[in-house]
Short mmCIF file of C-alpha atoms in Angstrom, two decimals:
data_model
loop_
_atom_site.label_atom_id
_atom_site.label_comp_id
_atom_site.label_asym_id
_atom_site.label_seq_id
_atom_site.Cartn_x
_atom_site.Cartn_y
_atom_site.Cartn_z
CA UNK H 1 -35.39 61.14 20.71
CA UNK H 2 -34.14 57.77 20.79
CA UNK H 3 -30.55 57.07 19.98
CA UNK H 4 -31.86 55.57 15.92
CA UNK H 5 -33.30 59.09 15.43
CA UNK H 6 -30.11 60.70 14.88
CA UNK H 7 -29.72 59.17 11.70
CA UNK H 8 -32.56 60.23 10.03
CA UNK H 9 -31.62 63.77 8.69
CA UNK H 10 -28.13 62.12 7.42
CA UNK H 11 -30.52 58.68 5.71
CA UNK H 12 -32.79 61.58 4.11
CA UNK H 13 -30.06 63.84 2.91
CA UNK H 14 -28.55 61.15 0.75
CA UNK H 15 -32.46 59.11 -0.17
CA UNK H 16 -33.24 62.58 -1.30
CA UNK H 17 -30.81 62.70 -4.31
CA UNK H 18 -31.00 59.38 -5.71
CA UNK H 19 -30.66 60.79 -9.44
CA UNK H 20 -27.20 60.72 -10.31
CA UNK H 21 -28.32 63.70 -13.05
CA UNK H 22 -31.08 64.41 -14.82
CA UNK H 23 -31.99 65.78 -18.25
CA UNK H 24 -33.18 69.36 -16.89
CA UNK H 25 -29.91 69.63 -16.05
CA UNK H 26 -28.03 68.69 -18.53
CA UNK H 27 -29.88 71.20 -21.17
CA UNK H 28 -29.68 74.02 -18.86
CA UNK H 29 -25.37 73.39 -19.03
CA UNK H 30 -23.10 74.82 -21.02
CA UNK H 31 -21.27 71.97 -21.24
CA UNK H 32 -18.57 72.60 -18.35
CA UNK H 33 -17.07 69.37 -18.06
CA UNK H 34 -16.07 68.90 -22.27
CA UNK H 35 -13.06 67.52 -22.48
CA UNK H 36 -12.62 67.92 -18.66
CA UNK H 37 -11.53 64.80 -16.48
CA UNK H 38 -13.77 63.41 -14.00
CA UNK H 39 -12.25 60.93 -11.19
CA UNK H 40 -14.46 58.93 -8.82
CA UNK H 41 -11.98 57.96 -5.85
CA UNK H 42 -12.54 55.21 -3.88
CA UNK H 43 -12.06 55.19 -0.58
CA UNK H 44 -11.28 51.48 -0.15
CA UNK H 45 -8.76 49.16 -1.82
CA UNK H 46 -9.10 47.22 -5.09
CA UNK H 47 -11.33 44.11 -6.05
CA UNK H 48 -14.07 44.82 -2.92
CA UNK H 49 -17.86 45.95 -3.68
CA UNK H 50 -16.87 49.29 -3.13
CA UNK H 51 -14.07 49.44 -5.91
CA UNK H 52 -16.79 47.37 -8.41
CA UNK H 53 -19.45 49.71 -8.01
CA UNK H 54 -17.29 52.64 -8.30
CA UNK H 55 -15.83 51.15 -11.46
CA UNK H 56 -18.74 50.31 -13.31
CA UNK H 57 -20.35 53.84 -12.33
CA UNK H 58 -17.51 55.32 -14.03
CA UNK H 59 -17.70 53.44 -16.94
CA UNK H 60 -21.40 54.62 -17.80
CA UNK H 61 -21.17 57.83 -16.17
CA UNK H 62 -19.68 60.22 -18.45
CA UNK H 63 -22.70 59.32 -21.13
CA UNK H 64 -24.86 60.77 -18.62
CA UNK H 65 -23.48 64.24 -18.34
CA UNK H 66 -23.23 67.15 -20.58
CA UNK H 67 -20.09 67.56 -22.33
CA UNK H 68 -19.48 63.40 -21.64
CA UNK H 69 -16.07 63.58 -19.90
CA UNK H 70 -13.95 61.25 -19.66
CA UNK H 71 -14.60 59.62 -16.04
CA UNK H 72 -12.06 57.51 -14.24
CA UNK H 73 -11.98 55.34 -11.21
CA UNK H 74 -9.04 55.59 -8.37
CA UNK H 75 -8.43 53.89 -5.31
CA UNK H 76 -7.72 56.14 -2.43
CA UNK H 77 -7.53 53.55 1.03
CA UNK H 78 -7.00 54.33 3.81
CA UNK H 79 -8.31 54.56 7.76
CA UNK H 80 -11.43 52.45 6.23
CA UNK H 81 -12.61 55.35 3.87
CA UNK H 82 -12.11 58.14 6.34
CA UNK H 83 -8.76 59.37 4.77
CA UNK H 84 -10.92 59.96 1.51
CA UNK H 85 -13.59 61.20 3.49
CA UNK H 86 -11.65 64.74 4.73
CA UNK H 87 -9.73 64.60 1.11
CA UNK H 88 -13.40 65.18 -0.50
CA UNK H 89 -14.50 67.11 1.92
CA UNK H 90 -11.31 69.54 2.74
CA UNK H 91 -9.55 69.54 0.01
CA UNK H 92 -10.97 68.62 -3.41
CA UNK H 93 -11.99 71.11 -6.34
CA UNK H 94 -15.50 72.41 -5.56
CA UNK H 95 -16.06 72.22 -9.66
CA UNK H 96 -17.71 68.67 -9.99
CA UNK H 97 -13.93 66.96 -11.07
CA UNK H 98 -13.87 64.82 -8.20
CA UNK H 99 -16.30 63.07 -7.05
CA UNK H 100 -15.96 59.75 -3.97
CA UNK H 101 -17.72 56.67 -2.75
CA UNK H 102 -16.64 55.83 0.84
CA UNK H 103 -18.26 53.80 3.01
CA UNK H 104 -21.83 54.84 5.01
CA UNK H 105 -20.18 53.69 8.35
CA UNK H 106 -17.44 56.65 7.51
CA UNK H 107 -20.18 59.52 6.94
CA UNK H 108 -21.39 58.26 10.50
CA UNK H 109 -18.28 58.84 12.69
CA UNK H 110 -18.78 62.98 13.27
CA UNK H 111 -21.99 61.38 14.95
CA UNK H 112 -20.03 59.45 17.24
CA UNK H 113 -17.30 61.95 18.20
CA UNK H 114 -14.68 60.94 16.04
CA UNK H 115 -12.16 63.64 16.41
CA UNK H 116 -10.23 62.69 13.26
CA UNK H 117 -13.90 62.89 10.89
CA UNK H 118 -12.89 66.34 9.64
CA UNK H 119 -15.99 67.01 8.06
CA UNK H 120 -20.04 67.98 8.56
CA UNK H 121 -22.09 64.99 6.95
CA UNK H 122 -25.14 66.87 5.99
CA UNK H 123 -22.85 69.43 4.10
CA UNK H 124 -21.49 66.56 1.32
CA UNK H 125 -23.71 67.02 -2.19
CA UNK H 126 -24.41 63.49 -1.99
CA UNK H 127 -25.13 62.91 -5.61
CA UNK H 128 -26.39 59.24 -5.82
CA UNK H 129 -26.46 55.45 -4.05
CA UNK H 130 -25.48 52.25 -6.33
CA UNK H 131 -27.01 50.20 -3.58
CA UNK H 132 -29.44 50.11 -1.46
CA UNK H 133 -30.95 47.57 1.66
CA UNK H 134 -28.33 44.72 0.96
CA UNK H 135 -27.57 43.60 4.06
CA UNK H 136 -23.77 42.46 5.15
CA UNK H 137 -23.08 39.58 7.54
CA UNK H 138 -20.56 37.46 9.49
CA UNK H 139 -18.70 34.89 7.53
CA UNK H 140 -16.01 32.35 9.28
CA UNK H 141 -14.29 29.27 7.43
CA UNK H 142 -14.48 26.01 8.43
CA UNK H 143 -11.00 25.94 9.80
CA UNK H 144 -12.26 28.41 12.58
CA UNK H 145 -14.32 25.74 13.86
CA UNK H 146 -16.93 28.58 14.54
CA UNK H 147 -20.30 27.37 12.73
CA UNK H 148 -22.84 29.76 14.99
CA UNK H 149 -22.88 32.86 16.34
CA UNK H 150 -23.51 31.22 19.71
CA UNK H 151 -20.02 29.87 19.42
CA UNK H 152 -18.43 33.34 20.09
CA UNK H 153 -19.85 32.97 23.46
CA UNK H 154 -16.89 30.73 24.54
CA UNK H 155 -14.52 31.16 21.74
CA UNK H 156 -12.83 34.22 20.28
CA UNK H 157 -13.11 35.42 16.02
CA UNK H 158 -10.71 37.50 14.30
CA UNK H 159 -11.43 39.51 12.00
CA UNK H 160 -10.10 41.71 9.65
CA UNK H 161 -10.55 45.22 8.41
CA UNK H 162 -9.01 48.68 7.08
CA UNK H 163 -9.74 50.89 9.85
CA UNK H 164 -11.61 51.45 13.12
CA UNK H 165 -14.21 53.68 10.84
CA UNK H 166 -14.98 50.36 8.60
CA UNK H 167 -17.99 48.40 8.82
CA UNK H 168 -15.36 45.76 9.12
CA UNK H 169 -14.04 47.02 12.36
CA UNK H 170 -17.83 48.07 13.44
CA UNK H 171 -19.96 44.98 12.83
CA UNK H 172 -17.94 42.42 14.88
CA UNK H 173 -17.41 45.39 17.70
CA UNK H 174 -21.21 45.40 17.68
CA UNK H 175 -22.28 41.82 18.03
CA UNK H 176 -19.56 41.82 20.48
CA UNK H 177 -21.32 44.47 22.54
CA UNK H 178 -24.87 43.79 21.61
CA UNK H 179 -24.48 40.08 22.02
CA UNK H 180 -21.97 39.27 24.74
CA UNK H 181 -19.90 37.77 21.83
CA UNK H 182 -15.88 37.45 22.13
CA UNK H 183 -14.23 38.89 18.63
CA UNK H 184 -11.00 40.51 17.91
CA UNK H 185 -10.68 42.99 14.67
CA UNK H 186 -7.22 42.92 13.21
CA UNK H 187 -6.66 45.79 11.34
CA UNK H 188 -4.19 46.80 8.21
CA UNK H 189 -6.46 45.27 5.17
CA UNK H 190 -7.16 47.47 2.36
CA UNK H 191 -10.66 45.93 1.37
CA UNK H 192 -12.77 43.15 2.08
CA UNK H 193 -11.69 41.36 -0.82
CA UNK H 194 -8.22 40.97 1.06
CA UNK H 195 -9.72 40.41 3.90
CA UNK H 196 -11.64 37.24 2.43
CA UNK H 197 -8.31 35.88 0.74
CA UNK H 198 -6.67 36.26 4.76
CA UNK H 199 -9.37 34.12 5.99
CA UNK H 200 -9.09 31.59 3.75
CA UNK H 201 -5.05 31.25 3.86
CA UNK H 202 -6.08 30.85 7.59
CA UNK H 203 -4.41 34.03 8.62
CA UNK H 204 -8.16 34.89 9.39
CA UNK H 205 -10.98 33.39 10.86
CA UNK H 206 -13.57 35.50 8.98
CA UNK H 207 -14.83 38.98 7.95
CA UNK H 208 -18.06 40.64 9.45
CA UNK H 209 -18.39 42.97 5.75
CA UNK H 210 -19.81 40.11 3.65
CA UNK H 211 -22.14 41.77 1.59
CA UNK H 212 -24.94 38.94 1.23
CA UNK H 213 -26.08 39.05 -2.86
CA UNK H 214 -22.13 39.71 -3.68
CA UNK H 215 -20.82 36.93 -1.32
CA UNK H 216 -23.39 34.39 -2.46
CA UNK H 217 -23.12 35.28 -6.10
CA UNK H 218 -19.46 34.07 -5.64
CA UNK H 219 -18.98 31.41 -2.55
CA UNK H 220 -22.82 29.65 -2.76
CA UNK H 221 -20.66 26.05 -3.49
CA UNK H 222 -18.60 26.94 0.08
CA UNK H 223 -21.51 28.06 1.84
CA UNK H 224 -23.38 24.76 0.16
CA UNK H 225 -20.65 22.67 1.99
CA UNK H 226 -20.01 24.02 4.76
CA UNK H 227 -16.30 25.61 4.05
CA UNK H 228 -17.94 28.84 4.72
CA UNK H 229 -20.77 29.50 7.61
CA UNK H 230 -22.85 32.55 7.42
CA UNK H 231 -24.11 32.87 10.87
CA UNK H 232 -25.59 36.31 11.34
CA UNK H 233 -26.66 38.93 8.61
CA UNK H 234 -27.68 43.03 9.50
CA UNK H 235 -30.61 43.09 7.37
CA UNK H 236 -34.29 43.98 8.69
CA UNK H 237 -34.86 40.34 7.32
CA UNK H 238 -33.31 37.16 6.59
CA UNK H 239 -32.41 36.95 3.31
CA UNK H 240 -33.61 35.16 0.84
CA UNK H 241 -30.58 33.67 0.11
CA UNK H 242 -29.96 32.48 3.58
CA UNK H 243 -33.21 31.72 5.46
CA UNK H 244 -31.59 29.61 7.97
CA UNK H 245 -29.56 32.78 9.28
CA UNK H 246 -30.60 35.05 11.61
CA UNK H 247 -30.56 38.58 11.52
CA UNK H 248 -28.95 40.95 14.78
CA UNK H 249 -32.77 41.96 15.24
CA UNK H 250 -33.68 38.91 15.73
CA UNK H 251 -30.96 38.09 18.63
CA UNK H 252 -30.84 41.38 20.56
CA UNK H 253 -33.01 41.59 23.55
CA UNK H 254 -33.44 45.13 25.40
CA UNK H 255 -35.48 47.66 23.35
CA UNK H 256 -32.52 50.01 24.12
CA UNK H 257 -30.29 47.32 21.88
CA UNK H 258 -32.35 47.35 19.40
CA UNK H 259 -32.38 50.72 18.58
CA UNK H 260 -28.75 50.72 18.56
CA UNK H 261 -28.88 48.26 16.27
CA UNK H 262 -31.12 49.96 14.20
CA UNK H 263 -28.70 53.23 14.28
CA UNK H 264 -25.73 51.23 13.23
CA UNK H 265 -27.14 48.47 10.71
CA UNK H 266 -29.72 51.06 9.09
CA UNK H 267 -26.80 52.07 6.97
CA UNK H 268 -27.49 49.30 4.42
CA UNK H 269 -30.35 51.70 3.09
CA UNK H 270 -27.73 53.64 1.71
CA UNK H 271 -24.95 51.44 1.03
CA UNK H 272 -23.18 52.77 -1.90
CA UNK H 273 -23.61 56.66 -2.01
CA UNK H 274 -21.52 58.95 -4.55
CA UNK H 275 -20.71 62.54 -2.98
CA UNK H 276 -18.90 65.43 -3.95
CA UNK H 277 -17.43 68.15 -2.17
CA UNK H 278 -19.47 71.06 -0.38
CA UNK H 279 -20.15 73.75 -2.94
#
């Protein structure tokens, strides 16, 4: 089995259960959660995609479930997700009151050995995805004087990120390995949001977790001029909002790479998932 087949039991464990909850279910309650509480932590900082779609989730959520709770959204960063990660797994109520939405790269790292994931991926309820297939990318402003992906050959990025378990931290460690690229990941940053603000107080040269739609939606004037350069997405396909970029399938070389790349950037099918405790 080649290295990409690994994740295909985690992808169809959480494809599987797209329906946040369904109708059958609801009649066959007896109304647990009335007047019960429901928090969705989030396992990033404020103001990034992953804080958004949590907080919109929760505001439409509790409509959706018998009993309609009230359903509230917390920020729990820390270690790029993976401190929220364990806290689901290990040591939240097993009764539906807590629920989390951590990043895909974070359900990954039992897969690669990380001795700190203290948790079975497979063994989440994952109970929904708010997004699926949009790629991210690699961003750097124009003070970077970086402009191409080829320019990393002879010239060193920074980056920024939360944790080593962030696709912040992973992305730019990929290209770098994948591609012969220089980069440096700096880390400390509690979402890509600040991460974005760093780069362009020039503290930063760029971030390597630009989600494509959400980035274009609110920098397509900087990318129009130039002050920001999308160089390299992680989609299957260039997107349709950049068609002059390239994607990291289109770059690697060795069969071997690709797969790899496949393993690591597949993650966008699932992008957003909601789980709950085991149990």
């Amino acid at each position: 089995m080649g290295r990409a087949g690994f994740f295909a039991p985690f992808a169809l464990s959480v494809i599987a259960a797209l329906a946040l909850i369904t109708p059958a279910k609801a009649q066959q309650s007896a109304e647990p959660f009335r007047g019960k509480e429901i928090a969705i932590l989030i396992g990033t900082g404020p103001a990034g995609g992953y804080d958004i779609s949590a907080r919109i989730l929760a505001r439409h959520l509790g409509r959706f479930i018998s009993g309609n709770p009230t359903v509230l959204a917390r920020n729990v960063p820390g270690a790029g997700g993976l401190r929220l990660a364990n806290q689901i797994y290990n040591v939240s109520p097993k009764d539906g009151t807590e629920l989390g939405m951590f990043p895909t790269s974070v359900a990954m790292e039992p897969l690669f050995g990380n001795k700190q994931a203290k948790y079975e991926t497979t063994k989440f309820n994952w109970i929904g995805n708010m997004d699926s297939g949009s790629a991210d990318s690699c961003g750097t402003w124009k003070h970077s004087g970086i402009k191409s992906w080829e320019d990393l050959k002879n010239k060193e990025a920074t980056f920024g990120s939360a944790g080593p378990g962030a696709v912040s931290s992973i992305n730019p460690k990929m290209i770098s390995a994948l591609l012969g690229l220089k980069t440096k990941v700096i880390l400390g940053y509690t979402s890509t949001h600040n991460v974005i603000n760093a780069a362009i107080r020039g503290e930063l040269d760029g971030s390597c977790a630009l989600n494509i739609t959400a980035t274009y939606a609110e920098f397509k004037d900087q990318i129009a001029s130039g002050e920001l350069n999308i160089w390299i997405s992680f989609g299957q396909q260039r997107a349709k909002e950049l068609p002059n970029t390239p994607t990291i399938f289109e770059l690697v070389q060795k069969e071997e790479d690709r797969e790899v790349a496949q393993l690591v950037f597949g993650q966008n099918l699932v992008n957003r998932p909601v789980s709950a405790p085991p149990g």
